[in-house]
Amino acid sequence: MNKIILSVKNLYAGYYVNSKYQQVLKNVNLDIEEGKTYAIVGQSGSGKSTLALCLMGLISIDNGKIEKGNISFCGKDLISDINKIRGKDISIVLQDPHSYLNPVITVGKQVLEALEVYNKNLNKEEKIKRVKEVFEKVKLDDFERIYNSYPHQLSGGQKQRVLIAMAIINNPKLLIADEPTSGLDLTVQKQILELFAELKKELNLTMIMITHNILIAKKYSDYVAVMYKGEIAEQKSKKEIFENPVHEYTKKLLDNI
Ligand SMILES: Nc1ncnc2c1ncn2[C@@H]1O[C@H](COP(=O)(O)OP(=O)(O)OP(=O)(O)O)[C@@H](O)[C@H]1O
Ligand SMILES: [Mg+2]
């Protein structure tokens, strides 16, 4: 077994709606082993994105809060240290690139800015070189043109690659992808998932892949955690979950395929 890099213990979290607190996550426990890919599956509204927001320390931006529990990352308290970790050791790729990219700044500049947050000491030339390397890694060819494009001038798949470039430019240890391919057509979906798999190997990333699609979990993950109504119903190796599902909801998911 590899080292545990992320550990979530007894996590409770939720949102304020009309100043009334509504609990969403209930006693979530999760241990993430270094170098592995974890798929988090579960029906819509089960709390997958809420968990991702907690891991990125972004739940408060969405009018939410962590009620109690612990999250530790590489032995440190993630909840208090998240501002030093976000975008560096842990980064995220979200479902909808349109709402994440700034429409009035070229995508190259946006990737460069993501680098600058943690690399103020690099000179302009070094920074551009690094952006170019990362564009190559995510297979965005035609560097000059893409660098100087605004988001609306790129295809959905290209925009998603730009977001992945931003997410990996500071060499994260853990990459969280929340439904990273759901807005894309099937061929592009497959290309992006293959890209994640290649990057994982090449950069020795640990990945959390949130997906509705149990077939994606089957193909690309090492472990599967099934969320149901704000709890982790079961968390097992992929083989175990497909051969011996225990929770009723997991069985139902598997019946659908
Ligand atoms: N900003 C918010 N304010 C209030 N409630 C929220 C907010 N965001 C999510 N919720 C609620 O929290 C619950 C879990 O939502 P979440 O987005 O985590 O689910 P999910 O598993 O990611 O669903 P999906 O598969 O549809 O993306 C839902 O009941 C949702 O209505
Ligand atoms: Mg979601």
PDB file of C-alpha atoms and ligand atoms in Angstrom:
ATOM      1  CA  MET A   1       0.000   0.000   0.000  1.00  0.00           C
ATOM      2  CA  ASN A   2       1.251   3.480  -0.858  1.00  0.00           C
ATOM      3  CA  LYS A   3       1.402   6.395   1.546  1.00  0.00           C
ATOM      4  CA  ILE A   4      -1.930   8.095   2.347  1.00  0.00           C
ATOM      5  CA  ILE A   5      -1.666  11.682   1.107  1.00  0.00           C
ATOM      6  CA  LEU A   6      -5.168  12.876   1.819  1.00  0.00           C
ATOM      7  CA  SER A   7      -7.296  11.794   4.699  1.00  0.00           C
ATOM      8  CA  VAL A   8     -10.831  12.958   5.409  1.00  0.00           C
ATOM      9  CA  LYS A   9     -12.216  12.109   8.830  1.00  0.00           C
ATOM     10  CA  ASN A  10     -15.783  12.494  10.083  1.00  0.00           C
ATOM     11  CA  LEU A  11     -16.473  15.416   7.783  1.00  0.00           C
ATOM     12  CA  TYR A  12     -19.796  17.236   8.046  1.00  0.00           C
ATOM     13  CA  ALA A  13     -20.508  20.158   5.726  1.00  0.00           C
ATOM     14  CA  GLY A  14     -23.406  22.020   4.190  1.00  0.00           C
ATOM     15  CA  TYR A  15     -24.786  25.321   2.971  1.00  0.00           C
ATOM     16  CA  TYR A  16     -26.752  28.259   4.270  1.00  0.00           C
ATOM     17  CA  VAL A  17     -29.980  28.707   2.384  1.00  0.00           C
ATOM     18  CA  ASN A  18     -31.920  31.828   3.446  1.00  0.00           C
ATOM     19  CA  SER A  19     -29.641  31.952   6.504  1.00  0.00           C
ATOM     20  CA  LYS A  20     -30.686  28.480   7.540  1.00  0.00           C
ATOM     21  CA  TYR A  21     -27.958  25.828   7.611  1.00  0.00           C
ATOM     22  CA  GLN A  22     -28.637  22.687   5.626  1.00  0.00           C
ATOM     23  CA  GLN A  23     -26.356  19.755   6.126  1.00  0.00           C
ATOM     24  CA  VAL A  24     -25.195  17.944   2.994  1.00  0.00           C
ATOM     25  CA  LEU A  25     -22.139  15.853   3.888  1.00  0.00           C
ATOM     26  CA  LYS A  26     -22.618  13.469   6.768  1.00  0.00           C
ATOM     27  CA  ASN A  27     -19.683  11.772   8.362  1.00  0.00           C
ATOM     28  CA  VAL A  28     -17.562  11.429   5.235  1.00  0.00           C
ATOM     29  CA  ASN A  29     -14.415   9.354   5.659  1.00  0.00           C
ATOM     30  CA  LEU A  30     -11.963   8.894   2.851  1.00  0.00           C
ATOM     31  CA  ASP A  31      -8.297   7.900   2.600  1.00  0.00           C
ATOM     32  CA  ILE A  32      -6.466   8.652  -0.623  1.00  0.00           C
ATOM     33  CA  GLU A  33      -3.345   6.695  -1.475  1.00  0.00           C
ATOM     34  CA  GLU A  34      -0.544   8.418  -3.337  1.00  0.00           C
ATOM     35  CA  GLY A  35      -0.334   7.733  -7.068  1.00  0.00           C
ATOM     36  CA  LYS A  36      -3.793   6.189  -7.392  1.00  0.00           C
ATOM     37  CA  THR A  37      -6.939   7.331  -9.157  1.00  0.00           C
ATOM     38  CA  TYR A  38     -10.141   7.421  -7.131  1.00  0.00           C
ATOM     39  CA  ALA A  39     -13.478   7.644  -8.840  1.00  0.00           C
ATOM     40  CA  ILE A  40     -16.254   9.227  -6.816  1.00  0.00           C
ATOM     41  CA  VAL A  41     -19.605   8.195  -8.194  1.00  0.00           C
ATOM     42  CA  GLY A  42     -23.136   8.794  -6.999  1.00  0.00           C
ATOM     43  CA  GLN A  43     -26.426  10.214  -8.078  1.00  0.00           C
ATOM     44  CA  SER A  44     -27.023  13.877  -8.739  1.00  0.00           C
ATOM     45  CA  GLY A  45     -27.247  15.791  -5.465  1.00  0.00           C
ATOM     46  CA  SER A  46     -25.423  13.144  -3.425  1.00  0.00           C
ATOM     47  CA  GLY A  47     -22.704  15.641  -2.446  1.00  0.00           C
ATOM     48  CA  LYS A  48     -19.794  14.875  -4.786  1.00  0.00           C
ATOM     49  CA  SER A  49     -19.095  18.483  -5.768  1.00  0.00           C
ATOM     50  CA  THR A  50     -19.627  19.608  -2.180  1.00  0.00           C
ATOM     51  CA  LEU A  51     -16.874  17.231  -1.124  1.00  0.00           C
ATOM     52  CA  ALA A  52     -14.612  18.591  -3.882  1.00  0.00           C
ATOM     53  CA  LEU A  53     -15.290  22.156  -2.689  1.00  0.00           C
ATOM     54  CA  CYS A  54     -14.351  21.165   0.870  1.00  0.00           C
ATOM     55  CA  LEU A  55     -11.095  19.647  -0.382  1.00  0.00           C
ATOM     56  CA  MET A  56     -10.283  22.871  -2.241  1.00  0.00           C
ATOM     57  CA  GLY A  57     -11.291  25.092   0.681  1.00  0.00           C
ATOM     58  CA  LEU A  58     -13.879  26.751  -1.530  1.00  0.00           C
ATOM     59  CA  ILE A  59     -17.073  25.766   0.229  1.00  0.00           C
ATOM     60  CA  SER A  60     -17.417  29.149   1.965  1.00  0.00           C
ATOM     61  CA  ILE A  61     -17.450  30.943  -1.384  1.00  0.00           C
ATOM     62  CA  ASP A  62     -20.627  29.009  -2.151  1.00  0.00           C
ATOM     63  CA  ASN A  63     -22.278  30.065   1.114  1.00  0.00           C
ATOM     64  CA  GLY A  64     -21.315  26.839   2.765  1.00  0.00           C
ATOM     65  CA  LYS A  65     -19.227  25.713   5.685  1.00  0.00           C
ATOM     66  CA  ILE A  66     -17.417  22.774   7.147  1.00  0.00           C
ATOM     67  CA  GLU A  67     -19.330  21.988  10.302  1.00  0.00           C
ATOM     68  CA  LYS A  68     -16.877  19.549  11.835  1.00  0.00           C
ATOM     69  CA  GLY A  69     -14.307  16.948  10.981  1.00  0.00           C
ATOM     70  CA  ASN A  70     -10.725  16.900   9.770  1.00  0.00           C
ATOM     71  CA  ILE A  71      -8.988  16.904   6.440  1.00  0.00           C
ATOM     72  CA  SER A  72      -5.275  16.301   6.397  1.00  0.00           C
ATOM     73  CA  PHE A  73      -3.041  16.567   3.370  1.00  0.00           C
ATOM     74  CA  CYS A  74       0.494  15.133   3.572  1.00  0.00           C
ATOM     75  CA  GLY A  75       0.175  15.196   7.339  1.00  0.00           C
ATOM     76  CA  LYS A  76      -0.832  18.877   7.508  1.00  0.00           C
ATOM     77  CA  ASP A  77      -4.202  20.307   8.456  1.00  0.00           C
ATOM     78  CA  LEU A  78      -5.706  21.143   5.093  1.00  0.00           C
ATOM     79  CA  ILE A  79      -8.498  23.281   6.465  1.00  0.00           C
ATOM     80  CA  SER A  80      -6.119  25.844   7.995  1.00  0.00           C
ATOM     81  CA  ASP A  81      -3.401  25.634   5.330  1.00  0.00           C
ATOM     82  CA  ILE A  82      -5.525  25.562   2.185  1.00  0.00           C
ATOM     83  CA  ASN A  83      -4.519  29.018   0.981  1.00  0.00           C
ATOM     84  CA  LYS A  84      -0.936  27.785   0.629  1.00  0.00           C
ATOM     85  CA  ILE A  85      -1.965  24.503  -0.972  1.00  0.00           C
ATOM     86  CA  ARG A  86      -4.707  25.439  -3.441  1.00  0.00           C
ATOM     87  CA  GLY A  87      -3.491  25.673  -7.024  1.00  0.00           C
ATOM     88  CA  LYS A  88      -0.111  24.316  -6.005  1.00  0.00           C
ATOM     89  CA  ASP A  89      -0.197  20.919  -4.310  1.00  0.00           C
ATOM     90  CA  ILE A  90      -3.894  20.378  -4.961  1.00  0.00           C
ATOM     91  CA  SER A  91      -5.671  21.660  -8.022  1.00  0.00           C
ATOM     92  CA  ILE A  92      -9.028  21.149  -9.635  1.00  0.00           C
ATOM     93  CA  VAL A  93     -10.526  20.878 -13.099  1.00  0.00           C
ATOM     94  CA  LEU A  94     -14.212  21.670 -13.215  1.00  0.00           C
ATOM     95  CA  GLN A  95     -16.994  20.607 -15.497  1.00  0.00           C
ATOM     96  CA  ASP A  96     -17.729  23.837 -17.249  1.00  0.00           C
ATOM     97  CA  PRO A  97     -14.723  25.641 -18.743  1.00  0.00           C
ATOM     98  CA  HIS A  98     -16.891  28.595 -19.861  1.00  0.00           C
ATOM     99  CA  SER A  99     -17.664  29.706 -16.346  1.00  0.00           C
ATOM    100  CA  TYR A 100     -14.108  29.197 -15.133  1.00  0.00           C
ATOM    101  CA  LEU A 101     -12.102  30.979 -17.817  1.00  0.00           C
ATOM    102  CA  ASN A 102     -12.136  34.749 -17.963  1.00  0.00           C
ATOM    103  CA  PRO A 103     -13.732  35.715 -21.313  1.00  0.00           C
ATOM    104  CA  VAL A 104     -11.701  38.932 -21.743  1.00  0.00           C
ATOM    105  CA  ILE A 105      -8.179  37.595 -21.099  1.00  0.00           C
ATOM    106  CA  THR A 106      -6.286  35.398 -23.565  1.00  0.00           C
ATOM    107  CA  VAL A 107      -6.014  31.808 -22.403  1.00  0.00           C
ATOM    108  CA  GLY A 108      -2.200  31.949 -22.568  1.00  0.00           C
ATOM    109  CA  LYS A 109      -2.158  34.870 -20.152  1.00  0.00           C
ATOM    110  CA  GLN A 110      -4.529  33.015 -17.830  1.00  0.00           C
ATOM    111  CA  VAL A 111      -2.241  29.974 -17.716  1.00  0.00           C
ATOM    112  CA  LEU A 112       0.724  32.291 -17.157  1.00  0.00           C
ATOM    113  CA  GLU A 113      -1.081  33.966 -14.263  1.00  0.00           C
ATOM    114  CA  ALA A 114      -1.752  30.578 -12.660  1.00  0.00           C
ATOM    115  CA  LEU A 115       2.004  29.942 -12.792  1.00  0.00           C
ATOM    116  CA  GLU A 116       2.873  33.394 -11.416  1.00  0.00           C
ATOM    117  CA  VAL A 117       0.904  32.903  -8.203  1.00  0.00           C
ATOM    118  CA  TYR A 118       3.579  30.514  -6.942  1.00  0.00           C
ATOM    119  CA  ASN A 119       6.562  31.523  -9.104  1.00  0.00           C
ATOM    120  CA  LYS A 120       7.076  35.244  -8.745  1.00  0.00           C
ATOM    121  CA  ASN A 121      10.846  34.826  -9.107  1.00  0.00           C
ATOM    122  CA  LEU A 122      10.810  33.530 -12.707  1.00  0.00           C
ATOM    123  CA  ASN A 123      11.506  36.021 -15.498  1.00  0.00           C
ATOM    124  CA  LYS A 124       9.144  36.493 -18.444  1.00  0.00           C
ATOM    125  CA  GLU A 125      11.129  34.190 -20.734  1.00  0.00           C
ATOM    126  CA  GLU A 126      11.239  31.363 -18.199  1.00  0.00           C
ATOM    127  CA  LYS A 127       7.524  31.703 -17.578  1.00  0.00           C
ATOM    128  CA  ILE A 128       6.630  31.562 -21.280  1.00  0.00           C
ATOM    129  CA  LYS A 129       8.895  28.531 -21.655  1.00  0.00           C
ATOM    130  CA  ARG A 130       7.068  26.778 -18.838  1.00  0.00           C
ATOM    131  CA  VAL A 131       3.648  27.607 -20.331  1.00  0.00           C
ATOM    132  CA  LYS A 132       4.844  26.221 -23.657  1.00  0.00           C
ATOM    133  CA  GLU A 133       5.973  22.988 -22.015  1.00  0.00           C
ATOM    134  CA  VAL A 134       2.619  22.595 -20.314  1.00  0.00           C
ATOM    135  CA  PHE A 135       0.726  23.287 -23.556  1.00  0.00           C
ATOM    136  CA  GLU A 136       2.726  20.456 -25.105  1.00  0.00           C
ATOM    137  CA  LYS A 137       1.892  18.158 -22.212  1.00  0.00           C
ATOM    138  CA  VAL A 138      -1.834  18.718 -22.657  1.00  0.00           C
ATOM    139  CA  LYS A 139      -1.441  18.424 -26.440  1.00  0.00           C
ATOM    140  CA  LEU A 140      -2.434  21.942 -27.359  1.00  0.00           C
ATOM    141  CA  ASP A 141      -0.561  22.398 -30.621  1.00  0.00           C
ATOM    142  CA  ASP A 142      -0.061  25.646 -32.502  1.00  0.00           C
ATOM    143  CA  PHE A 143       1.268  27.414 -29.410  1.00  0.00           C
ATOM    144  CA  GLU A 144       1.247  31.031 -30.646  1.00  0.00           C
ATOM    145  CA  ARG A 145      -2.304  30.922 -31.896  1.00  0.00           C
ATOM    146  CA  ILE A 146      -3.801  29.163 -28.878  1.00  0.00           C
ATOM    147  CA  TYR A 147      -1.799  31.303 -26.424  1.00  0.00           C
ATOM    148  CA  ASN A 148      -3.235  34.471 -27.946  1.00  0.00           C
ATOM    149  CA  SER A 149      -6.809  33.198 -28.259  1.00  0.00           C
ATOM    150  CA  TYR A 150      -9.714  34.248 -26.093  1.00  0.00           C
ATOM    151  CA  PRO A 151     -11.798  31.411 -24.621  1.00  0.00           C
ATOM    152  CA  HIS A 152     -14.657  31.869 -27.112  1.00  0.00           C
ATOM    153  CA  GLN A 153     -12.206  31.295 -29.987  1.00  0.00           C
ATOM    154  CA  LEU A 154     -11.468  27.744 -28.819  1.00  0.00           C
ATOM    155  CA  SER A 155     -13.419  24.494 -28.987  1.00  0.00           C
ATOM    156  CA  GLY A 156     -14.823  22.881 -25.826  1.00  0.00           C
ATOM    157  CA  GLY A 157     -12.067  20.261 -25.839  1.00  0.00           C
ATOM    158  CA  GLN A 158      -9.362  22.903 -26.275  1.00  0.00           C
ATOM    159  CA  LYS A 159     -10.773  24.942 -23.409  1.00  0.00           C
ATOM    160  CA  GLN A 160     -10.789  21.878 -21.205  1.00  0.00           C
ATOM    161  CA  ARG A 161      -7.112  21.302 -22.125  1.00  0.00           C
ATOM    162  CA  VAL A 162      -6.357  24.902 -21.144  1.00  0.00           C
ATOM    163  CA  LEU A 163      -7.946  24.265 -17.740  1.00  0.00           C
ATOM    164  CA  ILE A 164      -5.901  21.112 -17.342  1.00  0.00           C
ATOM    165  CA  ALA A 165      -2.768  23.100 -18.250  1.00  0.00           C
ATOM    166  CA  MET A 166      -3.641  25.626 -15.521  1.00  0.00           C
ATOM    167  CA  ALA A 167      -4.247  22.818 -13.067  1.00  0.00           C
ATOM    168  CA  ILE A 168      -0.900  21.093 -13.641  1.00  0.00           C
ATOM    169  CA  ILE A 169       1.405  24.056 -14.195  1.00  0.00           C
ATOM    170  CA  ASN A 170       2.515  24.207 -10.557  1.00  0.00           C
ATOM    171  CA  ASN A 171       3.215  20.457 -10.385  1.00  0.00           C
ATOM    172  CA  PRO A 172       0.389  19.421  -8.075  1.00  0.00           C
ATOM    173  CA  LYS A 173       0.468  16.181  -6.142  1.00  0.00           C
ATOM    174  CA  LEU A 174      -3.300  15.789  -6.208  1.00  0.00           C
ATOM    175  CA  LEU A 175      -5.595  16.660  -9.085  1.00  0.00           C
ATOM    176  CA  ILE A 176      -9.353  16.722  -8.563  1.00  0.00           C
ATOM    177  CA  ALA A 177     -11.516  16.556 -11.667  1.00  0.00           C
ATOM    178  CA  ASP A 178     -15.234  17.221 -11.147  1.00  0.00           C
ATOM    179  CA  GLU A 179     -17.138  15.860 -14.152  1.00  0.00           C
ATOM    180  CA  PRO A 180     -14.398  17.139 -16.441  1.00  0.00           C
ATOM    181  CA  THR A 181     -15.894  15.783 -19.631  1.00  0.00           C
ATOM    182  CA  SER A 182     -19.631  16.034 -19.243  1.00  0.00           C
ATOM    183  CA  GLY A 183     -20.146  18.926 -21.655  1.00  0.00           C
ATOM    184  CA  LEU A 184     -18.069  17.356 -24.411  1.00  0.00           C
ATOM    185  CA  ASP A 185     -18.975  15.002 -27.225  1.00  0.00           C
ATOM    186  CA  LEU A 186     -17.975  11.369 -26.887  1.00  0.00           C
ATOM    187  CA  THR A 187     -14.796  11.402 -28.976  1.00  0.00           C
ATOM    188  CA  VAL A 188     -13.458  14.480 -27.177  1.00  0.00           C
ATOM    189  CA  GLN A 189     -14.484  12.963 -23.823  1.00  0.00           C
ATOM    190  CA  LYS A 190     -12.368   9.954 -24.559  1.00  0.00           C
ATOM    191  CA  GLN A 191      -9.374  12.087 -25.611  1.00  0.00           C
ATOM    192  CA  ILE A 192      -9.545  14.117 -22.401  1.00  0.00           C
ATOM    193  CA  LEU A 193      -9.835  11.007 -20.227  1.00  0.00           C
ATOM    194  CA  GLU A 194      -6.864   9.453 -22.020  1.00  0.00           C
ATOM    195  CA  LEU A 195      -4.953  12.674 -21.420  1.00  0.00           C
ATOM    196  CA  PHE A 196      -5.684  12.473 -17.685  1.00  0.00           C
ATOM    197  CA  ALA A 197      -4.478   8.871 -17.654  1.00  0.00           C
ATOM    198  CA  GLU A 198      -1.233   9.811 -19.450  1.00  0.00           C
ATOM    199  CA  LEU A 199      -0.605  12.813 -17.192  1.00  0.00           C
ATOM    200  CA  LYS A 200      -1.232  10.723 -14.129  1.00  0.00           C
ATOM    201  CA  LYS A 201       1.532   8.340 -15.181  1.00  0.00           C
ATOM    202  CA  GLU A 202       3.942  10.959 -16.444  1.00  0.00           C
ATOM    203  CA  LEU A 203       3.609  13.326 -13.482  1.00  0.00           C
ATOM    204  CA  ASN A 204       2.932  10.658 -10.863  1.00  0.00           C
ATOM    205  CA  LEU A 205      -0.315  12.383  -9.940  1.00  0.00           C
ATOM    206  CA  THR A 206      -2.869  11.227  -7.454  1.00  0.00           C
ATOM    207  CA  MET A 207      -6.319  11.801  -8.910  1.00  0.00           C
ATOM    208  CA  ILE A 208      -9.868  12.148  -7.692  1.00  0.00           C
ATOM    209  CA  MET A 209     -12.221  11.810 -10.619  1.00  0.00           C
ATOM    210  CA  ILE A 210     -15.837  12.714  -9.944  1.00  0.00           C
ATOM    211  CA  THR A 211     -18.176  11.179 -12.469  1.00  0.00           C
ATOM    212  CA  HIS A 212     -21.758  10.119 -13.051  1.00  0.00           C
ATOM    213  CA  ASN A 213     -20.532   7.489 -15.391  1.00  0.00           C
ATOM    214  CA  ILE A 214     -19.719   4.179 -13.762  1.00  0.00           C
ATOM    215  CA  LEU A 215     -18.086   3.001 -17.005  1.00  0.00           C
ATOM    216  CA  ILE A 216     -15.550   5.839 -16.743  1.00  0.00           C
ATOM    217  CA  ALA A 217     -14.855   4.700 -13.178  1.00  0.00           C
ATOM    218  CA  LYS A 218     -14.408   1.163 -14.427  1.00  0.00           C
ATOM    219  CA  LYS A 219     -11.922   2.113 -17.097  1.00  0.00           C
ATOM    220  CA  TYR A 220      -9.856   4.819 -15.422  1.00  0.00           C
ATOM    221  CA  SER A 221      -9.789   4.317 -11.659  1.00  0.00           C
ATOM    222  CA  ASP A 222      -7.988   2.162  -9.117  1.00  0.00           C
ATOM    223  CA  TYR A 223     -10.508   2.729  -6.323  1.00  0.00           C
ATOM    224  CA  VAL A 224     -14.172   3.653  -6.327  1.00  0.00           C
ATOM    225  CA  ALA A 225     -16.065   5.560  -3.633  1.00  0.00           C
ATOM    226  CA  VAL A 226     -19.826   5.545  -3.948  1.00  0.00           C
ATOM    227  CA  MET A 227     -21.657   8.510  -2.456  1.00  0.00           C
ATOM    228  CA  TYR A 228     -25.249   8.258  -1.398  1.00  0.00           C
ATOM    229  CA  LYS A 229     -27.219  11.058   0.269  1.00  0.00           C
ATOM    230  CA  GLY A 230     -24.133  12.846   1.567  1.00  0.00           C
ATOM    231  CA  GLU A 231     -22.357   9.762   2.849  1.00  0.00           C
ATOM    232  CA  ILE A 232     -19.763   7.450   1.398  1.00  0.00           C
ATOM    233  CA  ALA A 233     -21.794   4.283   1.021  1.00  0.00           C
ATOM    234  CA  GLU A 234     -18.787   2.171   0.137  1.00  0.00           C
ATOM    235  CA  GLN A 235     -15.167   2.664  -0.826  1.00  0.00           C
ATOM    236  CA  LYS A 236     -13.256  -0.227  -2.325  1.00  0.00           C
ATOM    237  CA  SER A 237     -10.801  -1.272  -4.967  1.00  0.00           C
ATOM    238  CA  LYS A 238     -12.339  -1.242  -8.396  1.00  0.00           C
ATOM    239  CA  LYS A 239     -12.200  -5.011  -8.631  1.00  0.00           C
ATOM    240  CA  GLU A 240     -14.031  -5.476  -5.325  1.00  0.00           C
ATOM    241  CA  ILE A 241     -16.712  -2.966  -6.093  1.00  0.00           C
ATOM    242  CA  PHE A 242     -17.544  -4.501  -9.445  1.00  0.00           C
ATOM    243  CA  GLU A 243     -17.339  -8.100  -8.228  1.00  0.00           C
ATOM    244  CA  ASN A 244     -18.844  -7.726  -4.816  1.00  0.00           C
ATOM    245  CA  PRO A 245     -20.991  -4.613  -4.355  1.00  0.00           C
ATOM    246  CA  VAL A 246     -22.595  -4.452  -0.928  1.00  0.00           C
ATOM    247  CA  HIS A 247     -24.635  -1.256  -0.770  1.00  0.00           C
ATOM    248  CA  GLU A 248     -28.025  -1.294  -2.494  1.00  0.00           C
ATOM    249  CA  TYR A 249     -27.271   1.881  -4.409  1.00  0.00           C
ATOM    250  CA  THR A 250     -24.002   0.442  -5.746  1.00  0.00           C
ATOM    251  CA  LYS A 251     -25.876  -2.648  -6.936  1.00  0.00           C
ATOM    252  CA  LYS A 252     -28.395  -0.418  -8.668  1.00  0.00           C
ATOM    253  CA  LEU A 253     -25.616   1.517 -10.398  1.00  0.00           C
ATOM    254  CA  LEU A 254     -24.069  -1.703 -11.633  1.00  0.00           C
ATOM    255  CA  ASP A 255     -27.432  -3.070 -12.795  1.00  0.00           C
ATOM    256  CA  ASN A 256     -27.667  -0.134 -15.179  1.00  0.00           C
ATOM    257  CA  ILE A 257     -24.681  -1.325 -17.205  1.00  0.00           C
TER     258      ILE A 257
HETATM  259  N1  LIG B   1     -24.460  26.691  -3.079  1.00  0.00           N
HETATM  260  C1  LIG B   1     -25.381  25.853  -2.585  1.00  0.00           C
HETATM  261  N2  LIG B   1     -26.311  26.308  -1.715  1.00  0.00           N
HETATM  262  C2  LIG B   1     -27.229  25.472  -1.189  1.00  0.00           C
HETATM  263  N3  LIG B   1     -27.320  24.166  -1.459  1.00  0.00           N
HETATM  264  C3  LIG B   1     -26.432  23.647  -2.317  1.00  0.00           C
HETATM  265  C4  LIG B   1     -25.418  24.468  -2.939  1.00  0.00           C
HETATM  266  N4  LIG B   1     -24.679  23.683  -3.744  1.00  0.00           N
HETATM  267  C5  LIG B   1     -25.204  22.446  -3.640  1.00  0.00           C
HETATM  268  N5  LIG B   1     -26.258  22.414  -2.781  1.00  0.00           N
HETATM  269  C6  LIG B   1     -27.049  21.230  -2.401  1.00  0.00           C
HETATM  270  O1  LIG B   1     -26.192  20.259  -1.864  1.00  0.00           O
HETATM  271  C7  LIG B   1     -26.567  18.950  -2.279  1.00  0.00           C
HETATM  272  C8  LIG B   1     -25.368  18.266  -2.928  1.00  0.00           C
HETATM  273  O2  LIG B   1     -25.025  18.969  -4.108  1.00  0.00           O
HETATM  274  P1  LIG B   1     -23.714  18.640  -4.952  1.00  0.00           P
HETATM  275  O3  LIG B   1     -23.584  19.692  -5.970  1.00  0.00           O
HETATM  276  O4  LIG B   1     -22.591  18.409  -4.008  1.00  0.00           O
HETATM  277  O5  LIG B   1     -24.139  17.240  -5.601  1.00  0.00           O
HETATM  278  P2  LIG B   1     -23.412  16.382  -6.737  1.00  0.00           P
HETATM  279  O6  LIG B   1     -23.307  14.996  -6.210  1.00  0.00           O
HETATM  280  O7  LIG B   1     -22.157  17.057  -7.161  1.00  0.00           O
HETATM  281  O8  LIG B   1     -24.493  16.420  -7.901  1.00  0.00           O
HETATM  282  P3  LIG B   1     -24.277  16.433  -9.514  1.00  0.00           P
HETATM  283  O9  LIG B   1     -23.971  15.006  -9.850  1.00  0.00           O
HETATM  284  O10 LIG B   1     -25.602  16.858 -10.023  1.00  0.00           O
HETATM  285  O11 LIG B   1     -23.173  17.370  -9.851  1.00  0.00           O
HETATM  286  C9  LIG B   1     -27.758  19.137  -3.206  1.00  0.00           C
HETATM  287  O12 LIG B   1     -28.917  18.876  -2.476  1.00  0.00           O
HETATM  288  C10 LIG B   1     -27.693  20.589  -3.599  1.00  0.00           C
HETATM  289  O13 LIG B   1     -28.978  21.106  -3.809  1.00  0.00           O
HETATM  290 MG    MG B   2     -21.545  17.959  -8.972  1.00  0.00          MG
END
